[in-house]
Amino acid sequence: MPTLVSHPEEVKIVSSRFGQGAAEIDRYIELGGYQAVRQAMEQGPEWIIAQMKASNLRGRGGAGFPTGMKWSFVPKQSEKPKYVLVNGDESEPGTCKDHLIFLHDPHSVIEGTIIAGLAIGAKMGFIYLRGEYRYLLTIMEKAIADAYAKGFLGKGIFGSNFDFEVVSQTGAGAYEVGEESALMESLEGKRGIPRIKPPFPAVVGLYGGPTVINNAETIATVPHIFRMGAEAYAKVGSERNGGTRLFCVSGHAERNGVYELPMGYNLKKLIYEVAGGIRGGRQLKAVVPGGSSTPVLLASEIDIGLDFDQVGQAGSMLGSGGVVVLDETVCMVEFALRTIKFYQHESCGWCIPCREGTDWLKKTLTRFHAGAGEARDIDNIRYLAENMLGRTFCPLGDAAAMPTIAFVKKFRQEFEDHLDGRPCPYAKKPANELVGV
Amino acid sequence: MSLTNISVDKKPEGTIFSPELAARFDKLVTLYPMKRSALIPMLLYAQDEIGYLSDAAIAEIAHRLQLTVLDVRNVLSYYSMLRTRPAGKFNVQVCTNISCMLRGGQELFEHCERQLGIGHKQTTPDGVFSLEEVECIGACSWAPAVQVNYDFHDNLTPETLDAILAEYRSKASQ
Ligand SMILES: Cc1cc2nc3c(=O)[nH]c(=O)nc-3n(C[C@H](O)[C@H](O)[C@H](O)COP(=O)(O)O)c2cc1C
Ligand code: SF4
Ligand code: FES
């Protein structure tokens, strides 16, 4: 079972029920659960969407799109049924927060899904977990069954005349399926190949009907917004970035773990105070601030607030909330190689710049790291990556290119250190030294 | 896979699955607005029961969803967790992606190779273990992490992993 961490600087909203037994429906209710949805039902769709807009909640899946605005794009009238789709595919390396939500607070996801359904006029919601999260599906399915048994799901929920069904399932191993249109394909029983946009899912989504797709953390946050009041929730965060976020600290911090902090919280403070600094008192080399697809920040660039706008201004992205901490022992060429290997493996192969680009980057970096690189390779790597940008069918191509460009730009010296057949200056240490921290 | 298996969709007789799983399938296909949506869960559950997706399993699932065998194979080949050959009783999946790599995931994988005497996607001769190097499994803050079948093990060292493997080994001989 993943260990929970705690720090006085934390503001626990989404994680407030972690470790409290809230996977049991009665306990969830005891802790104030299923109140928000009743309130939302009384007030109606327009009020819900106005509250969501006022909360300044932005999508936790990576792009940070304002959730209230996303919901408002769904047409009021539709011949085809509308759907809510919860994205729990969580596969961006460095990210493990939805894991904790499904484990400790599955009902918050169900309650958020119903509220989203009320807002857009959907009668059905799907909760899609990544295939590796089978034990979490078991927890989710029990939670759903319990909610049906209480009359919170099904026909006439909470004694109203509103019907709402929820189905949860897992995928079967594919990062690309986390992309929203590929996710819909997968849920329709197909290969996870993305769809052409427009039309956007809000207009033509699952089974051709208007669909709202949100990350699991986004959805789990929704009931808390109504519980606290939208303005109060917004105020916790920074400008245009409402509330808190679950930050998954991993890598070389002293106390790795998932911490919930207000949007805009200082990254340097997160690493040095909340997460206890760098293990063994070593020097920090770099931070990947929002999952493997976000451009790396130098140790000198981390005195910034963690919200979508401020990290953007610093030349990276807040992404999925995966804060990966790299100390002085890391070889950045090897790190770049491992990153691109992932994208090469996960490219669905649909479009050429991504399929071929990731493959060439992997080949070049492999050769380079092994000491067989040439000086012109350094510029070639960057050139290749830059030419993938914006030329692919879905953002996976960009997700592979952006970090690669940053590695070369910011750590050129380390690339040069591998030239002329020189051995990697950060030679591998024996396993026990690396593992036994 | 012979050509006849791809091109001829014979109607399977009865079911090759346990009564429980067959009942689960009967229910699954009713949950979605479109039957086909049940495909990926059905493939996974079938694999869990018989260890891999045999020709017979694929044929029955195709039939249940009124799809062609070719269509089903086309979908299953996309997903990395689905396999058409048996794996070991315990499939050891070691994450070597970035967060785990920083905490010794690569060394852990190499340790497994030595301990089990097999490499990536191979199975021990006694069929007890298979080994896989996998991408991020969503346990990054508790790295390095390993999944054995569906069970997560995190914050591992070679020593703690050895103890876990020994437990599985004794389970296999029971
Ligand atoms: C390659 C790729 C993988 C993605 N993986 C995920 C994922 O695992 N989970 C997720 O919530 N969003 C993922 N996204 C983002 C989704 O496409 C989508 O924007 C998101 O689920 C919307 O939810 P939000 O508005 O609540 O953030 C991914 C996007 C891309 C391009
Ligand atoms: S960018 Fe990559 S993952 Fe996306 S459609 Fe193209 S090949 Fe597939
Ligand atoms: S990188 Fe290994 S679990 Fe995420």
XYZ file of C-alpha atoms and ligand atoms in Angstrom:
654
model
C 0.000 0.000 0.000
C 1.464 3.397 -0.931
C 2.570 5.384 2.106
C 0.784 8.632 2.875
C 2.839 11.663 3.828
C 1.862 14.774 5.681
C 3.328 18.224 6.168
C 2.010 21.256 8.088
C 2.263 23.407 4.947
C -0.303 21.230 3.226
C -3.879 22.347 2.635
C -5.804 19.112 2.488
C -8.940 19.393 0.421
C -8.901 16.607 -2.159
C -6.744 14.510 0.157
C -8.740 15.401 3.280
C -10.298 11.933 3.446
C -7.152 9.966 2.610
C -6.454 7.392 5.291
C -9.906 7.929 6.856
C -11.624 4.802 5.576
C -13.761 6.839 3.163
C -13.818 4.052 0.580
C -16.692 2.757 2.742
C -19.825 4.642 1.766
C -21.102 5.200 5.323
C -17.797 6.664 6.373
C -17.784 8.880 3.288
C -21.237 10.160 4.199
C -20.148 10.680 7.813
C -17.294 12.827 6.509
C -19.725 15.080 4.666
C -19.939 13.129 1.428
C -22.919 13.175 -0.970
C -24.054 16.561 0.370
C -22.621 18.589 -2.522
C -24.529 16.588 -5.096
C -27.853 17.207 -3.300
C -27.157 20.910 -3.228
C -26.219 20.852 -6.917
C -29.422 19.003 -7.722
C -31.518 21.635 -5.955
C -29.798 24.546 -7.659
C -29.682 23.235 -11.225
C -27.254 23.213 -14.164
C -26.750 26.940 -14.678
C -25.893 27.499 -11.061
C -23.491 24.534 -11.061
C -21.614 25.841 -14.067
C -21.482 29.375 -12.661
C -19.992 27.980 -9.454
C -17.478 25.915 -11.371
C -16.396 28.994 -13.293
C -16.119 31.028 -10.091
C -13.957 28.324 -8.505
C -11.192 28.872 -11.068
C -10.672 25.121 -11.152
C -8.417 24.159 -14.037
C -8.070 20.626 -15.366
C -5.620 18.462 -13.472
C -4.961 16.154 -16.431
C -2.175 18.309 -17.782
C -3.378 21.141 -19.963
C -5.064 23.188 -17.235
C -8.194 24.013 -19.182
C -10.811 25.824 -17.033
C -13.312 23.142 -16.033
C -16.380 25.380 -15.765
C -15.765 26.677 -19.260
C -15.330 23.143 -20.602
C -18.695 22.141 -19.157
C -20.370 25.229 -20.597
C -19.364 24.191 -24.137
C -21.700 21.219 -24.065
C -24.832 22.086 -26.056
C -28.014 22.196 -23.957
C -30.061 20.398 -26.574
C -28.743 17.252 -28.120
C -30.410 14.452 -30.040
C -27.768 12.006 -28.902
C -27.277 11.169 -25.241
C -24.564 13.080 -23.421
C -21.843 11.493 -21.311
C -19.328 12.206 -18.585
C -15.997 10.449 -18.951
C -13.511 10.387 -16.097
C -9.922 9.998 -17.211
C -8.108 7.788 -14.722
C -5.603 6.494 -17.212
C -2.815 8.177 -15.209
C 0.252 7.179 -17.192
C 2.418 10.279 -17.407
C 5.739 9.223 -15.823
C 6.130 10.939 -12.464
C 2.382 10.953 -11.724
C 0.654 8.819 -9.096
C -2.035 11.031 -7.534
C -5.167 9.539 -9.101
C -3.887 6.248 -7.684
C -4.424 7.647 -4.159
C -7.814 9.138 -4.999
C -9.166 5.805 -6.263
C -7.654 4.023 -3.286
C -8.797 6.340 -0.501
C -11.730 8.333 -1.815
C -13.546 6.592 -4.684
C -16.899 8.137 -3.743
C -15.581 11.635 -4.387
C -15.056 10.554 -7.996
C -18.592 9.160 -8.184
C -20.084 12.272 -6.581
C -18.116 14.558 -8.905
C -19.243 12.517 -11.891
C -22.908 12.894 -10.926
C -22.479 16.662 -10.484
C -20.836 16.914 -13.909
C -23.728 14.900 -15.306
C -26.273 17.245 -13.690
C -24.425 20.241 -15.129
C -24.444 19.067 -18.725
C -27.602 16.955 -18.723
C -25.928 13.553 -19.026
C -27.500 10.391 -17.685
C -24.436 8.243 -17.799
C -20.840 8.469 -16.664
C -17.794 6.299 -17.256
C -14.780 5.995 -15.016
C -11.814 4.645 -16.956
C -8.771 3.481 -14.989
C -5.491 2.344 -16.447
C -5.202 -1.431 -16.774
C -2.478 -1.706 -14.159
C -4.906 -0.286 -11.551
C -6.934 -3.473 -11.278
C -6.975 -3.449 -7.483
C -8.309 0.080 -7.639
C -11.045 -0.989 -10.051
C -12.189 -3.492 -7.433
C -12.448 -0.642 -4.910
C -14.179 1.588 -7.457
C -16.675 -1.112 -8.427
C -17.584 -1.755 -4.815
C -18.088 1.973 -4.265
C -20.349 2.151 -7.309
C -22.374 -0.861 -6.154
C -22.772 0.706 -2.695
C -23.931 3.972 -4.252
C -26.532 2.064 -6.294
C -27.695 0.251 -3.168
C -28.282 3.573 -1.410
C -30.196 4.977 -4.362
C -27.482 7.525 -5.161
C -27.097 5.990 -8.606
C -29.635 4.403 -10.921
C -33.235 5.473 -11.446
C -34.445 8.536 -9.560
C -31.264 9.249 -7.631
C -31.659 10.706 -4.132
C -35.415 10.360 -4.524
C -35.513 12.812 -7.443
C -36.680 12.152 -10.987
C -33.135 12.271 -12.270
C -31.524 9.022 -13.517
C -27.803 8.486 -13.544
C -25.752 5.383 -14.333
C -22.037 4.937 -13.717
C -19.829 2.243 -15.209
C -16.148 1.805 -14.471
C -13.593 -0.262 -16.332
C -9.880 -0.413 -16.966
C -7.735 -0.133 -20.045
C -5.104 -2.692 -20.913
C -1.808 -0.843 -21.050
C -1.344 2.144 -23.361
C -0.190 5.660 -22.444
C -1.731 7.132 -25.576
C -5.183 6.093 -24.392
C -4.921 8.915 -21.815
C -5.348 11.379 -24.675
C -9.020 12.237 -24.568
C -10.054 11.208 -28.065
C -7.979 8.009 -27.930
C -9.665 7.345 -24.590
C -13.074 7.478 -26.229
C -11.901 5.092 -28.943
C -10.679 2.681 -26.287
C -13.951 2.895 -24.400
C -15.724 2.065 -27.637
C -13.642 -1.115 -27.832
C -11.100 0.003 -30.397
C -7.390 0.707 -30.730
C -6.413 3.926 -28.980
C -5.849 6.041 -32.059
C -6.777 9.718 -31.552
C -9.584 11.390 -33.462
C -9.357 14.492 -35.594
C -10.422 17.684 -33.756
C -12.666 19.553 -34.304
C -15.280 18.422 -33.589
C -14.335 18.554 -29.909
C -15.680 15.959 -27.472
C -18.018 18.544 -25.926
C -19.918 18.466 -29.224
C -19.204 15.016 -30.678
C -17.718 12.592 -28.185
C -18.482 9.119 -26.912
C -20.887 7.231 -29.193
C -21.213 10.489 -31.110
C -22.832 12.288 -28.177
C -21.596 15.454 -26.414
C -19.077 14.387 -23.786
C -17.243 16.048 -20.930
C -13.862 14.455 -20.261
C -12.057 15.332 -17.069
C -9.135 13.993 -15.139
C -9.961 11.985 -12.000
C -8.465 14.623 -9.692
C -10.489 17.348 -11.415
C -13.673 15.356 -10.842
C -12.766 14.446 -7.254
C -12.293 18.151 -6.556
C -15.794 19.091 -7.710
C -17.749 18.076 -4.574
C -15.273 19.998 -2.406
C -15.926 23.166 -4.381
C -19.606 22.990 -3.469
C -18.868 21.956 0.089
C -16.518 24.913 0.637
C -18.159 27.437 -1.644
C -16.648 28.351 -4.997
C -15.156 31.669 -3.877
C -13.538 30.147 -0.821
C -12.077 27.394 -2.978
C -10.743 29.870 -5.551
C -9.139 31.940 -2.819
C -6.977 29.060 -1.650
C -5.048 29.215 -4.912
C -3.413 31.930 -6.959
C -4.795 34.226 -9.623
C -6.821 32.323 -12.250
C -5.629 29.073 -10.608
C -8.174 28.038 -8.029
C -7.651 25.722 -5.097
C -5.005 23.139 -4.444
C -3.234 20.466 -6.341
C -1.795 17.063 -5.530
C 1.935 17.256 -6.236
C 3.692 13.915 -6.649
C 7.271 14.387 -5.514
C 9.589 11.654 -6.757
C 13.250 11.067 -7.509
C 15.941 12.370 -5.214
C 13.994 14.286 -2.584
C 14.486 13.192 1.014
C 10.743 12.630 1.611
C 9.041 11.643 -1.618
C 5.277 11.501 -1.557
C 2.059 13.118 -2.731
C 1.533 16.521 -1.091
C -1.523 18.730 -1.473
C -0.577 22.385 -1.690
C -2.249 25.591 -2.815
C -1.844 26.461 -6.471
C 1.021 28.903 -6.762
C 3.032 27.299 -3.943
C 6.750 27.894 -4.376
C 8.563 25.001 -6.056
C 11.790 25.563 -4.166
C 9.907 25.469 -0.873
C 8.121 22.311 -1.939
C 11.425 20.565 -2.530
C 13.497 21.979 0.328
C 10.911 22.343 3.081
C 7.957 20.108 2.417
C 9.886 17.238 0.845
C 12.880 17.680 3.132
C 15.506 18.721 0.574
C 17.797 16.504 -1.440
C 18.615 13.038 -0.131
C 21.895 12.752 1.691
C 22.473 16.509 1.530
C 23.491 16.332 -2.126
C 23.201 19.192 -4.614
C 20.116 19.648 -6.746
C 20.775 19.492 -10.475
C 17.364 19.859 -12.089
C 13.613 19.459 -11.664
C 11.047 18.125 -14.103
C 8.065 20.077 -12.778
C 4.959 18.397 -14.200
C 5.529 14.882 -15.476
C 8.015 13.591 -18.041
C 6.657 15.644 -20.932
C 7.369 19.010 -19.303
C 10.658 20.821 -20.053
C 13.296 20.450 -17.351
C 14.135 23.364 -15.038
C 17.654 24.081 -13.804
C 18.254 24.229 -10.047
C 18.564 28.000 -10.510
C 15.109 28.232 -12.108
C 12.928 26.775 -9.379
C 12.115 29.849 -7.331
C 8.684 30.017 -8.957
C 5.058 29.513 -8.005
C 3.489 26.234 -9.015
C 0.528 27.249 -11.095
C -0.204 26.914 -14.792
C 0.737 30.517 -15.578
C 3.900 30.902 -13.535
C 5.462 27.606 -14.606
C 4.520 28.529 -18.170
C 6.344 31.828 -17.845
C 9.392 29.923 -16.628
C 9.396 28.041 -19.928
C 7.900 24.793 -18.741
C 4.478 23.455 -17.788
C 2.628 22.516 -14.631
C 1.424 19.411 -16.469
C 0.189 16.498 -14.416
C 1.686 17.506 -11.057
C 4.588 15.046 -11.173
C 7.582 16.851 -9.653
C 10.683 14.801 -10.446
C 13.768 15.834 -8.479
C 17.216 15.155 -9.946
C 20.384 15.469 -7.871
C 23.965 16.020 -9.024
C 24.598 12.321 -9.699
C 22.199 12.134 -12.657
C 23.541 11.914 -16.192
C 21.236 14.159 -18.216
C 21.994 12.300 -21.441
C 20.872 9.069 -19.852
C 17.818 10.802 -18.408
C 16.939 12.258 -21.815
C 17.367 8.828 -23.347
C 15.067 7.161 -20.820
C 12.472 9.853 -21.387
C 12.498 9.461 -25.169
C 12.496 5.659 -24.913
C 9.150 5.969 -23.194
C 7.626 8.145 -25.904
C 9.047 5.955 -28.635
C 7.461 2.944 -26.967
C 4.108 4.666 -26.525
C 3.823 6.404 -29.900
C 0.757 4.909 -31.524
C 2.469 5.148 -34.902
C -0.400 6.940 -36.591
C 1.591 9.921 -37.829
C 5.114 10.054 -39.206
C 6.793 12.927 -37.308
C 6.004 11.224 -34.000
C 6.573 7.616 -35.035
C 9.836 8.274 -36.899
C 10.958 11.224 -34.799
C 10.820 9.390 -31.482
C 12.551 6.404 -33.060
C 15.415 8.467 -34.448
C 15.793 10.367 -31.210
C 15.993 7.111 -29.299
C 18.574 5.667 -31.690
C 20.712 8.795 -31.682
C 20.592 9.209 -27.921
C 21.356 5.539 -27.342
C 24.456 5.795 -29.516
C 25.366 9.088 -27.952
C 25.132 7.880 -24.393
C 27.212 4.837 -25.262
C 30.042 7.180 -26.226
C 29.703 6.829 -29.993
C 28.217 10.262 -30.581
C 29.503 12.963 -32.895
C 29.425 16.703 -32.294
C 26.811 17.275 -34.999
C 24.464 14.814 -33.259
C 23.808 17.377 -30.563
C 22.297 19.849 -32.990
C 20.628 17.038 -34.898
C 18.798 15.878 -31.800
C 17.479 19.359 -31.219
C 16.672 19.872 -34.899
C 14.754 16.616 -35.063
C 12.765 17.423 -31.953
C 12.021 20.977 -33.081
C 10.641 19.658 -36.333
C 8.212 17.391 -34.556
C 6.670 20.291 -32.646
C 3.180 21.147 -33.785
C 3.383 18.726 -36.718
C 1.707 15.743 -35.156
C -1.798 14.458 -34.981
C -2.057 14.540 -31.190
C 0.059 16.192 -28.476
C 2.147 13.065 -27.793
C 4.590 14.232 -30.441
C 5.017 17.539 -28.616
C 5.250 15.721 -25.309
C 8.273 13.858 -26.653
C 9.872 16.836 -28.381
C 9.545 19.522 -25.700
C 11.581 17.870 -22.951
C 14.212 16.729 -25.461
C 14.774 20.271 -26.694
C 15.133 21.498 -23.124
C 17.649 18.774 -22.217
C 19.908 19.738 -25.121
C 19.479 23.462 -24.606
C 20.094 23.458 -20.876
C 22.650 20.671 -20.553
C 24.690 21.006 -23.727
C 27.906 20.690 -21.752
C 26.880 17.260 -20.505
C 26.232 16.158 -24.054
C 29.684 17.428 -25.052
C 31.182 15.515 -22.152
C 30.127 12.303 -23.895
C 31.947 13.117 -27.141
C 35.149 11.590 -28.492
C 34.341 8.198 -27.066
C 34.653 9.484 -23.519
C 32.950 7.292 -20.942
C 29.856 8.659 -19.274
C 31.187 10.928 -16.517
C 28.373 9.812 -14.253
C 29.363 6.179 -14.271
C 26.825 3.731 -12.852
C 27.093 2.986 -9.205
C 26.480 -0.438 -7.750
C 22.822 -1.220 -7.233
C 22.866 -1.188 -3.448
C 24.186 2.361 -3.386
C 21.484 3.646 -5.698
C 18.593 1.667 -4.320
C 19.202 1.558 -0.618
C 18.382 5.150 0.248
C -1.543 -18.128 -35.605
C -2.494 -19.880 -38.808
C -4.237 -18.155 -41.648
C -7.392 -20.185 -41.152
C -7.716 -18.797 -37.663
C -7.812 -15.296 -39.025
C -10.110 -15.793 -41.906
C -12.646 -18.331 -40.695
C -14.868 -17.218 -37.862
C -16.434 -20.446 -36.756
C -19.278 -20.190 -34.331
C -17.914 -21.516 -31.022
C -19.960 -24.105 -29.170
C -20.847 -23.322 -25.519
C -18.237 -21.466 -23.544
C -14.604 -22.117 -22.708
C -14.801 -19.871 -19.654
C -15.863 -20.665 -16.111
C -19.582 -20.219 -15.359
C -18.718 -17.161 -13.208
C -16.804 -15.468 -15.984
C -19.401 -16.374 -18.592
C -22.052 -14.788 -16.368
C -19.887 -11.731 -15.908
C -19.548 -11.421 -19.685
C -23.314 -11.718 -20.113
C -23.717 -8.769 -17.756
C -20.816 -6.714 -19.169
C -22.272 -6.504 -22.648
C -25.458 -4.971 -21.278
C -23.736 -2.145 -19.395
C -22.738 -0.017 -22.349
C -24.725 1.826 -25.000
C -22.755 -0.271 -27.490
C -21.858 -3.933 -26.937
C -18.407 -3.528 -28.378
C -17.384 -1.300 -25.467
C -17.061 -4.427 -23.364
C -14.256 -5.725 -25.572
C -11.193 -4.581 -23.653
C -12.474 -5.606 -20.208
C -13.534 -8.974 -21.634
C -10.108 -9.589 -23.128
C -8.456 -8.739 -19.814
C -10.748 -10.931 -17.728
C -10.331 -13.802 -20.161
C -6.578 -13.444 -19.950
C -6.737 -13.390 -16.165
C -8.649 -16.652 -16.144
C -6.704 -18.677 -18.691
C -3.349 -16.921 -18.560
C -3.347 -15.604 -22.111
C -5.648 -14.973 -25.038
C -5.892 -18.291 -26.788
C -7.428 -18.672 -30.235
C -10.504 -20.178 -28.613
C -10.841 -17.280 -26.160
C -10.533 -14.734 -28.942
C -13.066 -16.594 -31.069
C -15.589 -16.755 -28.248
C -15.215 -13.077 -27.350
C -15.529 -12.106 -31.007
C -18.675 -14.171 -31.247
C -20.160 -12.723 -28.067
C -19.674 -9.199 -29.405
C -20.556 -10.054 -32.985
C -17.155 -8.946 -34.182
C -14.747 -10.709 -36.512
C -11.743 -12.484 -35.055
C -9.548 -10.224 -37.160
C -11.141 -7.138 -35.640
C -10.558 -8.444 -32.115
C -6.937 -9.331 -32.876
C -6.401 -5.915 -34.361
C -7.558 -4.296 -31.127
C -5.742 -6.599 -28.737
C -2.396 -6.126 -30.480
C -2.563 -2.442 -29.534
C -2.588 -2.978 -25.771
C 0.655 -3.881 -24.025
C -0.949 -5.883 -21.213
C -2.731 -8.287 -23.545
C -0.839 -11.354 -24.711
C -1.522 -14.265 -27.033
C 1.057 -16.554 -25.408
C 1.219 -17.787 -21.824
C 3.436 -15.926 -19.362
C 4.730 -17.191 -16.031
C 2.315 -17.818 -13.183
C 3.744 -14.658 -11.650
C 4.564 -11.919 -14.105
C 7.180 -9.646 -12.524
C 6.948 -6.163 -14.026
C 9.779 -3.845 -13.078
C 9.349 -0.151 -13.783
C 12.493 1.515 -15.096
C 10.896 4.811 -16.077
C 12.316 8.098 -14.778
C 11.160 8.208 -11.152
C 12.072 4.565 -10.644
C 15.304 4.925 -12.598
C 16.392 7.664 -10.179
C 15.754 5.272 -7.307
C 17.508 2.246 -8.789
C 14.777 0.735 -11.001
C 17.210 -0.249 -13.728
C 19.458 -2.001 -11.209
C 16.398 -3.710 -9.774
C 15.489 -5.007 -13.212
C 19.014 -6.302 -13.769
C 18.883 -7.880 -10.330
C 15.714 -9.734 -11.354
C 17.376 -10.906 -14.555
C 20.158 -12.441 -12.501
C 17.911 -13.891 -9.806
C 15.410 -15.412 -12.203
C 17.885 -16.218 -14.965
C 15.635 -14.727 -17.624
C 15.399 -11.491 -19.580
C 12.658 -9.117 -20.711
C 9.462 -10.959 -21.698
C 10.945 -14.365 -20.914
C 9.578 -17.112 -18.660
C 11.447 -19.437 -16.316
C 11.556 -23.079 -17.491
C 9.309 -24.137 -14.577
C 6.723 -21.568 -15.686
C 6.631 -19.870 -12.293
C 8.014 -16.461 -13.208
C 8.112 -14.228 -16.208
C 9.893 -10.897 -16.281
C 9.073 -7.637 -17.968
C 10.636 -4.189 -17.988
C 7.664 -1.832 -17.956
C 6.920 1.860 -18.276
C 5.609 3.980 -15.385
C 3.017 2.085 -13.344
C 1.742 5.052 -11.334
C 3.757 4.494 -8.171
C 6.440 7.120 -8.805
C 6.491 8.685 -5.332
C 7.055 5.209 -3.871
C 9.776 4.205 -6.301
C 11.302 1.905 -7.217
C 8.130 -0.034 -7.873
C 7.327 -3.475 -9.199
C 4.027 -5.098 -10.076
C 3.642 -8.858 -9.789
C 0.521 -9.701 -11.768
C -1.758 -6.975 -10.351
C -0.066 -6.541 -6.965
C 2.031 -3.466 -6.331
C 5.275 -3.577 -4.357
C 7.031 -0.299 -3.722
C 10.032 1.343 -2.073
C 12.013 -1.752 -2.983
C 15.638 -2.732 -2.573
C 17.187 -5.850 -4.121
C 16.910 -7.471 -0.692
C 13.237 -6.720 -0.102
C 12.478 -7.791 -3.652
C 14.250 -11.098 -3.070
C 12.027 -11.728 -0.075
C 8.931 -10.969 -2.169
C 10.041 -13.281 -4.966
C 10.673 -16.032 -2.421
C 7.106 -15.638 -1.160
C 5.704 -15.998 -4.648
C 7.917 -18.997 -5.266
C 6.561 -20.733 -2.200
C 3.011 -19.830 -3.227
C 3.641 -21.497 -6.574
C 4.653 -24.778 -4.965
C 1.574 -24.933 -2.737
C -0.524 11.528 -24.858
C -1.457 12.079 -23.843
C -1.697 11.379 -22.665
C -2.575 11.874 -21.713
N -2.778 11.146 -20.579
C -3.667 11.607 -19.659
C -3.941 10.848 -18.488
O -3.361 9.787 -18.259
N -4.846 11.334 -17.599
C -5.516 12.515 -17.825
O -6.339 12.903 -17.019
N -5.273 13.247 -18.916
C -4.368 12.818 -19.842
N -4.163 13.563 -20.974
C -4.957 14.793 -21.170
C -6.318 14.472 -21.752
O -6.231 14.461 -23.159
C -7.365 15.504 -21.361
O -6.895 16.755 -21.719
C -7.711 15.512 -19.900
O -8.132 14.261 -19.460
C -8.786 16.517 -19.633
O -9.092 16.586 -18.269
P -8.917 17.915 -17.416
O -9.520 19.048 -18.194
O -9.637 17.631 -16.178
O -7.451 18.115 -17.228
C -3.247 13.092 -21.936
C -3.001 13.799 -23.108
C -2.112 13.312 -24.055
C -1.881 14.091 -25.289
S 1.485 12.182 -32.302
Fe 2.207 10.071 -31.932
S 0.731 9.220 -30.504
Fe -0.237 11.051 -31.418
S -1.319 10.282 -33.207
Fe 0.704 10.816 -33.939
S 1.869 8.870 -33.787
Fe 0.023 8.632 -32.532
S 8.251 5.984 -12.962
Fe 8.140 4.011 -12.049
S 6.137 4.043 -11.227
Fe 6.215 5.962 -12.236
